[in-house]
CSV table of C-alpha atoms and ligand atoms in Angstrom, one decimal:
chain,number,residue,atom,x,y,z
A,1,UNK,CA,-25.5,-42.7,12.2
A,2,UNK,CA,-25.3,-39.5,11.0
A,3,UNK,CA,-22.7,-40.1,8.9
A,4,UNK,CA,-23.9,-42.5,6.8
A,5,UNK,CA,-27.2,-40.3,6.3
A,6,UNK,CA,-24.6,-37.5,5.2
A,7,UNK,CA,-22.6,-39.0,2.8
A,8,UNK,CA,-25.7,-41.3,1.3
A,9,UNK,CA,-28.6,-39.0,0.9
A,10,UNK,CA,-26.3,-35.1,1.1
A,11,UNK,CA,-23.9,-36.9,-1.3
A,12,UNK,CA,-25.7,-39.5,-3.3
A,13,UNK,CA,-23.2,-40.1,-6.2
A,14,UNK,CA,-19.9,-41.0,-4.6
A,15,UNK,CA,-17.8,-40.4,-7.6
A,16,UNK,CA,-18.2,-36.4,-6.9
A,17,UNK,CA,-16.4,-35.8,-4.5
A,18,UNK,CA,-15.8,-31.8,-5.5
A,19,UNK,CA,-19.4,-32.4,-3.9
A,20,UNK,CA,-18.7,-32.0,-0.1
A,21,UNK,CA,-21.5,-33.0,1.8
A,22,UNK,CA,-23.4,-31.8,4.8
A,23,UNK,CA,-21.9,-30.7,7.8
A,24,UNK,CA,-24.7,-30.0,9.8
A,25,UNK,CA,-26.1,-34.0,9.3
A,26,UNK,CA,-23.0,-34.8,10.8
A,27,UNK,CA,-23.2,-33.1,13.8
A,28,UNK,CA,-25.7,-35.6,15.1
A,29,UNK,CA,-22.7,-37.6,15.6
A,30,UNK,CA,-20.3,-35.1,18.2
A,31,UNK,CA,-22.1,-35.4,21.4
A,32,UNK,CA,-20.1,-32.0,22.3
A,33,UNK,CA,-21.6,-29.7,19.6
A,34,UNK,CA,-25.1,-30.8,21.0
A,35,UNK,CA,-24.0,-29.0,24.7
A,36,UNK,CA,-25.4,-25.5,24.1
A,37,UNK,CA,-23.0,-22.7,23.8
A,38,UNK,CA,-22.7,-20.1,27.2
A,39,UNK,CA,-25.4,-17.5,25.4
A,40,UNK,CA,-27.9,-20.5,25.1
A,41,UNK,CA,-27.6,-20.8,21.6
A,42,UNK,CA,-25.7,-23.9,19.3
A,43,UNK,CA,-22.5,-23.9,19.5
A,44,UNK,CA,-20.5,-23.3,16.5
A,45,UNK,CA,-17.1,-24.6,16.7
A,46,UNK,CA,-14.8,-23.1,14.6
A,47,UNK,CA,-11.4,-23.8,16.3
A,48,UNK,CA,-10.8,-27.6,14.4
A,49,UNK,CA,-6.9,-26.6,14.1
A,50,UNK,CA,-6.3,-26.4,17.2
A,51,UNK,CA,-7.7,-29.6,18.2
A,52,UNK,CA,-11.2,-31.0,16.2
A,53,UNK,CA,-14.2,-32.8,18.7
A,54,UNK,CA,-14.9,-36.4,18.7
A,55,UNK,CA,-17.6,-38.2,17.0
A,56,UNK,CA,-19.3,-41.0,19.3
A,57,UNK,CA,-17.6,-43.8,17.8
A,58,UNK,CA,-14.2,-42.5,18.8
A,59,UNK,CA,-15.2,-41.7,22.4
A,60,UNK,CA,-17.0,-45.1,22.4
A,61,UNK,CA,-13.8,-47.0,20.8
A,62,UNK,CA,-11.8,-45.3,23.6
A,63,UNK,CA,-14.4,-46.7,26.5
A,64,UNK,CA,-14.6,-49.9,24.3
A,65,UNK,CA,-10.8,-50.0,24.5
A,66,UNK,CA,-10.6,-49.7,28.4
A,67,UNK,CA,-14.1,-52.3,28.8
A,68,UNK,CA,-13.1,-54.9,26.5
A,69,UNK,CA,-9.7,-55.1,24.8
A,70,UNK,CA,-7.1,-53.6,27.2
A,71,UNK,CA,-3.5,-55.3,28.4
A,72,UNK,CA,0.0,-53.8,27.8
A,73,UNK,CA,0.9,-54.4,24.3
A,74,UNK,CA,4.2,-56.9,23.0
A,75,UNK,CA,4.7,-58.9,26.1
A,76,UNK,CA,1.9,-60.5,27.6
A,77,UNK,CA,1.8,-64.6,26.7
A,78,UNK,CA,-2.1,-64.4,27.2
A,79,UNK,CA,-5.0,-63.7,25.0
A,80,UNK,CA,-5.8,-60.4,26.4
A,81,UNK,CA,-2.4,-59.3,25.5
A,82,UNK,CA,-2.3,-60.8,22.5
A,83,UNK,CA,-5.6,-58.9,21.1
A,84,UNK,CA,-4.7,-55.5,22.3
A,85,UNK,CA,-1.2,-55.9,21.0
A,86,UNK,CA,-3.3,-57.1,17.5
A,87,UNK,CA,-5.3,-53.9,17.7
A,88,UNK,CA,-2.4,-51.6,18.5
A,89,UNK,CA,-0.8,-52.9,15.3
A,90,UNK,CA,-4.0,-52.3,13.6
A,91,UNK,CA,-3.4,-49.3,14.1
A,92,UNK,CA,-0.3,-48.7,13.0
A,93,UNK,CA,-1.5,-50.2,9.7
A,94,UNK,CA,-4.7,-48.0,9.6
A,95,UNK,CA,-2.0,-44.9,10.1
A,96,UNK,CA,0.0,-46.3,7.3
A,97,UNK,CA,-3.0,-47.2,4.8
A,98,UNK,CA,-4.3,-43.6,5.4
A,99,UNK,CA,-1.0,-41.6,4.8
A,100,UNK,CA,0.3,-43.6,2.0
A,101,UNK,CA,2.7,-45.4,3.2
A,102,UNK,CA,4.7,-47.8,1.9
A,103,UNK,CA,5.0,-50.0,5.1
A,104,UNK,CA,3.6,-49.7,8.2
A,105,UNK,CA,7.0,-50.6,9.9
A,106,UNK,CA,7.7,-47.1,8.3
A,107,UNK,CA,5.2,-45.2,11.4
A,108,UNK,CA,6.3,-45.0,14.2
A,109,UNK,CA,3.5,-43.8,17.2
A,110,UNK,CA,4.7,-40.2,19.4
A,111,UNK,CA,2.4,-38.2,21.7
A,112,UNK,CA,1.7,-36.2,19.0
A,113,UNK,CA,3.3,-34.1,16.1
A,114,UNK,CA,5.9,-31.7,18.1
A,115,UNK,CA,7.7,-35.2,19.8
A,116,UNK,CA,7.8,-36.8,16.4
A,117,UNK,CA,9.8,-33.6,14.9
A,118,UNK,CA,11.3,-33.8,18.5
A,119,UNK,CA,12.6,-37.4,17.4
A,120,UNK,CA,13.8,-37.1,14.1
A,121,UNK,CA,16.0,-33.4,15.6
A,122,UNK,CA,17.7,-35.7,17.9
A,123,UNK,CA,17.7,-38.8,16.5
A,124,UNK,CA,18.8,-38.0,12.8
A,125,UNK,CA,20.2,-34.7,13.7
A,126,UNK,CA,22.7,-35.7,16.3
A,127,UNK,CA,23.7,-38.6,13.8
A,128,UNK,CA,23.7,-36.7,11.0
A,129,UNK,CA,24.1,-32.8,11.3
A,130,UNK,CA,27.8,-31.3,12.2
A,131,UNK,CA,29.1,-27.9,12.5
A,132,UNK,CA,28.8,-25.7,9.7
A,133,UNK,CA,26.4,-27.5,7.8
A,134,UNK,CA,23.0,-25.8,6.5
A,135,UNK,CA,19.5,-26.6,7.5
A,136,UNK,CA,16.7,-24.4,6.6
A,137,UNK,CA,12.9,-24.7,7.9
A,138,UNK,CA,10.2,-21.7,7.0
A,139,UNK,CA,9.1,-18.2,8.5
A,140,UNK,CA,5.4,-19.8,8.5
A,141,UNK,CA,6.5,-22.8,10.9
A,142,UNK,CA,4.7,-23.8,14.0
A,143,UNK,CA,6.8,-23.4,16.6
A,144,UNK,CA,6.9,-27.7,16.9
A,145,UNK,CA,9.0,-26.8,13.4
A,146,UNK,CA,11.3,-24.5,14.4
A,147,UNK,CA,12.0,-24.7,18.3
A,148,UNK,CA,14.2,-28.2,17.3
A,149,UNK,CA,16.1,-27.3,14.5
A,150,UNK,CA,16.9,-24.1,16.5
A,151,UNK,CA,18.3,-26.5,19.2
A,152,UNK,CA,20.2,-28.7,16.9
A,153,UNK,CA,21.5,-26.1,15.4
A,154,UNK,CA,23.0,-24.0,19.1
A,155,UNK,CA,24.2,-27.5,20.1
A,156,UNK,CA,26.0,-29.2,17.1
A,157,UNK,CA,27.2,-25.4,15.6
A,158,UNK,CA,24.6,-25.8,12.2
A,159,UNK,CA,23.6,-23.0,10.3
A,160,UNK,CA,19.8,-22.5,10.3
A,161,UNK,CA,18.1,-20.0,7.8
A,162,UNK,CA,14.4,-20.0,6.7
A,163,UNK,CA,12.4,-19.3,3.6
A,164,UNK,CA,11.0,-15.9,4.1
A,165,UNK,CA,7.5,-15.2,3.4
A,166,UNK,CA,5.6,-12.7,0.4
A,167,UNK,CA,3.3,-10.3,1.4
A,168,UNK,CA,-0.1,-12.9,0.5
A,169,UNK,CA,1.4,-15.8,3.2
A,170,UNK,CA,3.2,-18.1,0.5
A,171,UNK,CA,6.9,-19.4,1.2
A,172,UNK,CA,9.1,-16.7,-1.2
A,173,UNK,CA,10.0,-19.4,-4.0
A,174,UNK,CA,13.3,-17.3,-4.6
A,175,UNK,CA,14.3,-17.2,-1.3
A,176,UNK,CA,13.7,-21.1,-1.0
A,177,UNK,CA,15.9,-21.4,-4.6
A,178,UNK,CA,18.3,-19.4,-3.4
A,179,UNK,CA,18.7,-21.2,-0.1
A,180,UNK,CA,18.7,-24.4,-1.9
A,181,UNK,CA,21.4,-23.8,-4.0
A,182,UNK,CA,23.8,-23.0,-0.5
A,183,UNK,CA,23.2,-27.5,-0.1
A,184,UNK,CA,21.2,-27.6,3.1
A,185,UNK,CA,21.2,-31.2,4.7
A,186,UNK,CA,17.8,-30.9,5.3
A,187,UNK,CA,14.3,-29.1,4.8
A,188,UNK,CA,11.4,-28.7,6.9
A,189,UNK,CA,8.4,-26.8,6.3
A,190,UNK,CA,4.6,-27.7,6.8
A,191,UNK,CA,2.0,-28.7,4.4
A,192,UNK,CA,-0.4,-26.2,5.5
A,193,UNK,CA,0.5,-23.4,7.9
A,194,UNK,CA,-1.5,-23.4,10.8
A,195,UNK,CA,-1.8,-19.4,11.1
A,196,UNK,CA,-2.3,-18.6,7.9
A,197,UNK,CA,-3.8,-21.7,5.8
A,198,UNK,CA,-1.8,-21.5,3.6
A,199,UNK,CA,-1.3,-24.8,1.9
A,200,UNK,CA,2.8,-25.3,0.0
A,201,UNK,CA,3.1,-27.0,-3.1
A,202,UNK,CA,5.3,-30.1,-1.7
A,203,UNK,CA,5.9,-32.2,-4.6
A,204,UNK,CA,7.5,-29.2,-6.4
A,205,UNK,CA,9.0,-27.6,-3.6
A,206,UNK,CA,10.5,-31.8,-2.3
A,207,UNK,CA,11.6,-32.1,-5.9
A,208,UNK,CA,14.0,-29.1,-5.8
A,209,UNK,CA,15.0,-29.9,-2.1
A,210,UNK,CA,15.9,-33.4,-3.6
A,211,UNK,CA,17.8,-32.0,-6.2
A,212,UNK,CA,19.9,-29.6,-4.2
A,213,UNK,CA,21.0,-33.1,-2.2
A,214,UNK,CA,18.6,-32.1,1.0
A,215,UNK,CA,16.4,-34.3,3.0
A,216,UNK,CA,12.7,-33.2,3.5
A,217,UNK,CA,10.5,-33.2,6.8
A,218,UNK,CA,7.1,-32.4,6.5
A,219,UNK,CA,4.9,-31.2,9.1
A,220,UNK,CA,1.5,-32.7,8.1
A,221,UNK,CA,-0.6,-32.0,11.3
A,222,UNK,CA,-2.7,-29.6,9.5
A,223,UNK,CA,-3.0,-31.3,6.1
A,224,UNK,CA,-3.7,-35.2,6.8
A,225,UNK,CA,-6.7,-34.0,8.7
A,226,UNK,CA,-8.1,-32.1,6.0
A,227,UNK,CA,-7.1,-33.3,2.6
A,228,UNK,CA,-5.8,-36.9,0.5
A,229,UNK,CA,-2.5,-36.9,1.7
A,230,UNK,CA,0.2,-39.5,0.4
A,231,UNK,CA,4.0,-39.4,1.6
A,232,UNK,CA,5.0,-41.6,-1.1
A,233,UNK,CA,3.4,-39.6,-3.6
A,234,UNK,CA,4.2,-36.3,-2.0
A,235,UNK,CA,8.2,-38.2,-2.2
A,236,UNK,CA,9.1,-36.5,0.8
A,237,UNK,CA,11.3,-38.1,3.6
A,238,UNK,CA,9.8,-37.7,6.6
A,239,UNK,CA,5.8,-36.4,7.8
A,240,UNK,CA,5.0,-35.8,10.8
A,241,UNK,CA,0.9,-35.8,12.3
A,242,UNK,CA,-0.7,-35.7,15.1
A,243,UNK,CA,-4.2,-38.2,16.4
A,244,UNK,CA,-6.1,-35.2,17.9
A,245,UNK,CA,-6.5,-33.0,14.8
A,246,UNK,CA,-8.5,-35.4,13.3
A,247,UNK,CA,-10.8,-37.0,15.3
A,248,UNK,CA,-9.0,-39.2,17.1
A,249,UNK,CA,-7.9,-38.8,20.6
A,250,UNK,CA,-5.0,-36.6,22.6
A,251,UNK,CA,-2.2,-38.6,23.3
A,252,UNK,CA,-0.6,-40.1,20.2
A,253,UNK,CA,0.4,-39.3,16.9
A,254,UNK,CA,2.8,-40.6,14.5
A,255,UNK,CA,6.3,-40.0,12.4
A,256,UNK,CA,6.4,-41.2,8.9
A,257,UNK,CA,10.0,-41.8,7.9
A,258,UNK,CA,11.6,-43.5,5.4
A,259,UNK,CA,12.7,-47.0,6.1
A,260,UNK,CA,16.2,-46.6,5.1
A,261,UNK,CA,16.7,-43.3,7.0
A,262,UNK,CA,15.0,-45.0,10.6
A,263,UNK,CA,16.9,-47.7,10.1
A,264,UNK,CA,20.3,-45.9,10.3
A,265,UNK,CA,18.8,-43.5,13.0
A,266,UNK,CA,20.0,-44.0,16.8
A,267,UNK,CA,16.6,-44.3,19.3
A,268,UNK,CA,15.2,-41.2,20.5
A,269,UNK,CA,14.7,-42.4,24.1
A,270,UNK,CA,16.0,-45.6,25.9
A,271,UNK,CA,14.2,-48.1,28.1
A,272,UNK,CA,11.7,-51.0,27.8
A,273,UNK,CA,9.7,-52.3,24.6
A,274,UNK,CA,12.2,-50.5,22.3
A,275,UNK,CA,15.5,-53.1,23.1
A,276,UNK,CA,15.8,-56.9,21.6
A,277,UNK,CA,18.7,-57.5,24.3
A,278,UNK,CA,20.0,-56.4,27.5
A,279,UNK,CA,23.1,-57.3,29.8
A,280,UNK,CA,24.6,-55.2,32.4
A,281,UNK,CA,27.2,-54.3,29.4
A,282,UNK,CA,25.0,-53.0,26.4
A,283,UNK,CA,22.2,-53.5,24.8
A,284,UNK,CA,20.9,-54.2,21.5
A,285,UNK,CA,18.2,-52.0,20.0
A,286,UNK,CA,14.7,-53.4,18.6
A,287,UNK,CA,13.5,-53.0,15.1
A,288,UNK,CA,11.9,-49.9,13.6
A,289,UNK,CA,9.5,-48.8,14.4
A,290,UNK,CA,9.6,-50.3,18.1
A,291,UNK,CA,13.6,-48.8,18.2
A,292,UNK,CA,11.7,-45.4,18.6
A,293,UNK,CA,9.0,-46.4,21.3
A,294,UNK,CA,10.3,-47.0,24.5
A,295,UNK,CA,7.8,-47.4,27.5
A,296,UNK,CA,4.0,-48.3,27.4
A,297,UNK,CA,2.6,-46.6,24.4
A,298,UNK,CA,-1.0,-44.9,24.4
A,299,UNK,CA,-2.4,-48.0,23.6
A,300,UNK,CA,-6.3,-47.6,24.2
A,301,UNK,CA,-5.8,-44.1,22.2
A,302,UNK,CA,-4.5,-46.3,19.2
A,303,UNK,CA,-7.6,-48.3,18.8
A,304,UNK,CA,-9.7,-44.6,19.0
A,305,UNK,CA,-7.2,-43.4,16.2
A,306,UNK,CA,-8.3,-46.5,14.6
A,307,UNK,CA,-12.5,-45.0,14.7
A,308,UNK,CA,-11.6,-42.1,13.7
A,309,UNK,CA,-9.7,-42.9,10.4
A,310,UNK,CA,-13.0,-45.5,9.8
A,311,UNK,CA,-15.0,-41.7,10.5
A,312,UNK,CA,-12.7,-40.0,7.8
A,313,UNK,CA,-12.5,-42.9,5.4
A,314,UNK,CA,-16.3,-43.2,5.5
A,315,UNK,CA,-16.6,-39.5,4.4
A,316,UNK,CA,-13.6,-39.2,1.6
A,317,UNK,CA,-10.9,-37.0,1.8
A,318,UNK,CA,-11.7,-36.0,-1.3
A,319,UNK,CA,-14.9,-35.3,0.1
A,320,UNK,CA,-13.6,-33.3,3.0
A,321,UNK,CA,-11.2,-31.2,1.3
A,322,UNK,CA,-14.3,-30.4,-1.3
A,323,UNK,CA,-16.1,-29.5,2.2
A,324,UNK,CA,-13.6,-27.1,3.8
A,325,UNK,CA,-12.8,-25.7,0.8
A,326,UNK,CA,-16.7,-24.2,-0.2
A,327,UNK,CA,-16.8,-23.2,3.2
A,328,UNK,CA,-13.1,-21.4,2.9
A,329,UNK,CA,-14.7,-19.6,-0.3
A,330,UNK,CA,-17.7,-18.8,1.5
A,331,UNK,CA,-15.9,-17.3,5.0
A,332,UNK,CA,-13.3,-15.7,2.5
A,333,UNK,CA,-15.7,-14.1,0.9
A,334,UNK,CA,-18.0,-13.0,3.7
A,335,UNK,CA,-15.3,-11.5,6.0
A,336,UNK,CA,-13.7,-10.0,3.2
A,337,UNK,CA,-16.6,-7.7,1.9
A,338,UNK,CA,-16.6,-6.4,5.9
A,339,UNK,CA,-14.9,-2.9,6.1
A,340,UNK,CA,-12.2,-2.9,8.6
A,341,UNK,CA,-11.3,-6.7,8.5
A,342,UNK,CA,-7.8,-7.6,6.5
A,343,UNK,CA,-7.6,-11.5,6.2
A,344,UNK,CA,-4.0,-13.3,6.4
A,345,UNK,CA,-2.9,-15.9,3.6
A,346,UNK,CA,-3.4,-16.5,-0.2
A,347,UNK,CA,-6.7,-15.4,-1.7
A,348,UNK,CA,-6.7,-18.4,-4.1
A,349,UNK,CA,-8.6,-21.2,-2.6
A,350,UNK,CA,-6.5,-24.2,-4.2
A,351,UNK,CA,-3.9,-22.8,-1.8
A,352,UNK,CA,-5.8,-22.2,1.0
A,353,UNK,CA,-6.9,-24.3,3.8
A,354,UNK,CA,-10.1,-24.3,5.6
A,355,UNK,CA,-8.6,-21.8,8.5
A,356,UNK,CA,-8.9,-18.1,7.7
A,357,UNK,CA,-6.8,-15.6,10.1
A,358,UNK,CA,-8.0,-12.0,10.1
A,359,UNK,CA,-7.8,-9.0,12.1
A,360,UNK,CA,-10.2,-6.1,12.8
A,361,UNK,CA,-9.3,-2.7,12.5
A,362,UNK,CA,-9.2,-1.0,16.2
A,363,UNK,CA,-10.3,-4.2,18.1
A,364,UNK,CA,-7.1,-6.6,19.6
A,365,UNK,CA,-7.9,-10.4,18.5
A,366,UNK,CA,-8.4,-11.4,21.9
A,367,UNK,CA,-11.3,-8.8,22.0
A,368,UNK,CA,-13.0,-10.4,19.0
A,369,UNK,CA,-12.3,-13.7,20.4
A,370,UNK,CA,-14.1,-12.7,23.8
A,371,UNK,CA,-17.3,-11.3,21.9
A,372,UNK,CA,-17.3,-13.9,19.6
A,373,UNK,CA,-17.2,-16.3,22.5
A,374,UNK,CA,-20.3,-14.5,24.1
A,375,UNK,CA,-22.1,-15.3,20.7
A,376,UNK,CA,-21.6,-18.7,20.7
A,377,UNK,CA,-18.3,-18.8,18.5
A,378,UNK,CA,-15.3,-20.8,19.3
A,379,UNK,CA,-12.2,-19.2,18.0
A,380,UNK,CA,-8.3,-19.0,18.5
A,381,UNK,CA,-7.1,-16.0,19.1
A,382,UNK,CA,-3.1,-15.2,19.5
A,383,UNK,CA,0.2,-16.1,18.0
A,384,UNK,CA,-0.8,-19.3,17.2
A,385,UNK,CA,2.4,-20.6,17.7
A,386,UNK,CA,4.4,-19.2,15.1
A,387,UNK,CA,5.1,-16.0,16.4
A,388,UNK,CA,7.7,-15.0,13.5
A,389,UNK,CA,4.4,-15.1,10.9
A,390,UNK,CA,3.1,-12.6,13.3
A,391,UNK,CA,6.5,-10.6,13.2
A,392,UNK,CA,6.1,-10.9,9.6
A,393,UNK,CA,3.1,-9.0,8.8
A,394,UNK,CA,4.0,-6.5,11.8
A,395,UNK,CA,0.8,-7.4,14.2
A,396,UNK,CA,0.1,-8.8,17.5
A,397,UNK,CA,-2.0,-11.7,16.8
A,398,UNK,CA,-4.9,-12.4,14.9
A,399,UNK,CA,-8.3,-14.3,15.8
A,400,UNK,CA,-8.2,-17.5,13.4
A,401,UNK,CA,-11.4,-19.5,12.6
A,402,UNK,CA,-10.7,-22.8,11.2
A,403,UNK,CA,-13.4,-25.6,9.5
A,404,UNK,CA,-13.8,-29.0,10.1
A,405,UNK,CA,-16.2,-31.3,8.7
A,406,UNK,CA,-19.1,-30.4,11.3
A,407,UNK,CA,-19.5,-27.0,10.0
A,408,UNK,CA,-21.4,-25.4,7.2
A,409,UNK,CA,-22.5,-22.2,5.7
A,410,UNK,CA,-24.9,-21.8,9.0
A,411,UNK,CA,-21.3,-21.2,11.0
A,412,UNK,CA,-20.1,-18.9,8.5
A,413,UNK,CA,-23.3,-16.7,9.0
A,414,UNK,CA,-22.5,-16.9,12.2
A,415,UNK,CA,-19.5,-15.9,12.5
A,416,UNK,CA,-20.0,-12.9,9.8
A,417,UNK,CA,-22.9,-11.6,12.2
A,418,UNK,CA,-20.9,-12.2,15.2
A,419,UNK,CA,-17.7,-9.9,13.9
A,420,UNK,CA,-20.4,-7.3,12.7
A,421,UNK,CA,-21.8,-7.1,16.3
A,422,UNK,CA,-18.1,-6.8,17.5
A,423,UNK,CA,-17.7,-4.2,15.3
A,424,UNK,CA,-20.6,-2.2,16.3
A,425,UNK,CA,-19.8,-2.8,20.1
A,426,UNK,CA,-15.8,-1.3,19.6
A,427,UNK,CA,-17.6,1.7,17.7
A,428,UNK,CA,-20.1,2.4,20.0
B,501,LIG,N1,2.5,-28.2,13.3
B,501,LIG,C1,1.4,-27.6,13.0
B,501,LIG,C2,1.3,-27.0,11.6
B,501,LIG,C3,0.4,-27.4,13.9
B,501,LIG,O1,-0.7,-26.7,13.6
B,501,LIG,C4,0.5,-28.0,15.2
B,501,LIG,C5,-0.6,-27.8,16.2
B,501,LIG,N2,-1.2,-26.6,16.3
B,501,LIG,C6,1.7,-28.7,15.5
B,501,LIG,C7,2.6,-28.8,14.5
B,501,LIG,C8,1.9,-29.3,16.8
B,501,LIG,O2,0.9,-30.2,17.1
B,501,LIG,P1,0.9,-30.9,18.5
B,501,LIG,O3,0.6,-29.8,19.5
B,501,LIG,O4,-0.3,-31.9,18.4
B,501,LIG,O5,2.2,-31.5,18.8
């Protein structure tokens, strides 16, 4: 497997991991990034934060799933049952292990990352948030972060404010202080913004939001993909992910909250798997984290999740952050020494992610997008959902290209000759 041949012989000494290691040994294993591009040429994928491809031994544990291991989970008396039900809670431990959790009754599996913020808005929020109380999320939020608490907030008569932005994409320290100090019930911001990379300081920032008597959600779909991420380190209350960022399937993802707080918390939705008892007067809820998932959960995606944390743990997240980061400094640098391009987000790469969002002088996003496309290129152009970051910095959109672990300097050249030929076709 490719893999293996990338982090033994790319990265023979394992205790380096500022080393990175190849990405383009690893794209042996993504069946996709072997289909060639509509120009003919390799496709260089550079759109891993919107959703990242799948190595073979996810899309196999997914057939492998549905060939050889699949029942409905937690009620079947019957062997077949009981293994898948065994290899759904594998899961769950796998999610647990990999996010630093304390317990793995602590994760509770969602579609993805907008239902688990989803959950914890109306679960905790309807139990917990009244009228005139104070809760304040971020002017860099995706949309998943901010939608909700704008809900709870127009149906329960809560005050919402956010931490405004400074002019290089980091959340306004004052601003947060000063909002802080007014005793919010709760905080959520992200780890790292989707739009602009920009990666928070969370330990700092969840100390403060501690001390000021505030709860903290953390939206982690764009950092537990990319970097050593561990809630209990972090201290924060509640993390939200989601599978198909990082390798894993469509279809599920997971809510990290504290045991304490889900405990206390009402279900989200009602129905089967999530009750212990049921009479025609009332019912008694199950234990977290099944309280919180009623129905048939995406139980052949679970066991994929499971391949692609084995895919992620194999490489070090260490390792991959070390990866995304050199090829961070390398785009940075590239697109930045282009006349005509302005890049979004800090400079500094210890605070930036492996996603850098630009525009181009006299050419709309969508226009770079569609040459880029032509060449080969696969990037996101658009709002990105979070359209006040776009309101922020008084443009449009802008076209984002974003690493993963398949890329390497090849994509950056790439995409550096790719903008230059845009550039020379909007002139012309
Ligand atoms: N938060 C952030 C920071 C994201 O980047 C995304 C996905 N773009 C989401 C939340 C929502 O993830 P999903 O669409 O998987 O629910």
């Amino acid at each position: 497997m490719a893999l293996q041949q990338a982090v033994e012989t790319a990265v023979p000494d394992r205790r380096r991991p500022e080393r990175g290691f190849d990405g383009a040994a690893l794209r042996a294993d993504f069946p996709i990034l072997a289909e060639p591009a509509r120009n003919g040429q390799r496709l260089v994928y550079l759109d891993s934060a919107a959703s990242s491809q799948k190595p073979r031994s996810v899309i196999d544990a997914l057939s492998d799933a549905y060939e050889h291991h699949y029942a409905n989970v937690h009620r079947g008396i019957y062997q077949l049952s009981e293994d898948a039900t065994e290899r759904f809670e594998e899961a769950r431990r796998r999610v647990a292990r990999f996010i630093g959790a304390p317990s793995e009754r602590e994760v509770v599996f969602v579609r993805n990352a907008t239902e688990a913020i989803n959950l914890v808005a109306f679960a905790w929020g309807r139990a917990n948030v009244r009228a005139g109380d104070l809760i304040v999320s971020t002017e860099m939020e995706h949309h998943a972060n901010l939608v909700p608490w704008q809900q709870l907030a127009a149906e329960t008569g809560a005050t919402l404010e956010y931490v405004h932005l400074t002019d290089d994409g980091r959340l306004d320290r004052d601003d947060l202080a000063r909002l802080l100090a007014r005793g919010p019930k709760l905080l959520a911001f992200a780890h790292v913004s989707n739009a602009l990379g920009t990666i928070n300081p969370v330990v700092e920032i969840t100390r403060q939001a501690h001390a000021a008597g505030a709860l903290v959600l953390l939206d982690a779909a764009q950092s537990v993909p990319h970097m050593p991420v561990s809630v209990g380190e972090l201290g924060v209350d509640f993390a939200v992910l989601s599978g198909h960022k990082m390798l894993g399937p469509s279809g599920i993802g997971a809510l990290w909250g504290r045991r304490e707080l889900l405990d206390a918390m009402p279900p989200f939705m009602t129905g089967g798997n999530m009750i212990r008892r049921v009479t025609l007067e009332g019912t008694e809820w199950n234990e977290v984290p099944w309280k919180f998932e009623a129905g048939t959960p995406a139980i052949a995606e679970a066991m994929a999740l499971t391949a692609a944390i084995d895919y992620l743990e194999a490489l070090g997240m260490d390792r991959v952050r070390a990866h995304e980061r050199s090829l961070f400094e390398a785009g940075w640098a590239a697109l930045s020494s282009l006349e005509g391009v302005q890049l979004l987000g800090p400079a500094d790469p210890d605070l930036h992610a492996g996603v850098i969002s630009f525009v181009i002088d006299g050419i709309h996003p969508h226009d770079v997008a569609t040459v880029l496309d032509s060449e080969g290129i696969a990037v996101r152009a658009g709002h990105h959902c979070a359209q006040p970051v776009m309101l922020r910095y008084d443009i449009p959109a802008t076209t984002r290209a974003s690493f993963y672990v398949y890329n390497a300097p090849d994509d950056v050249d790439r995409l550096t000759d790719a903008i230059r030929a845009a550039q020379r076709l909007f002139a012309g």
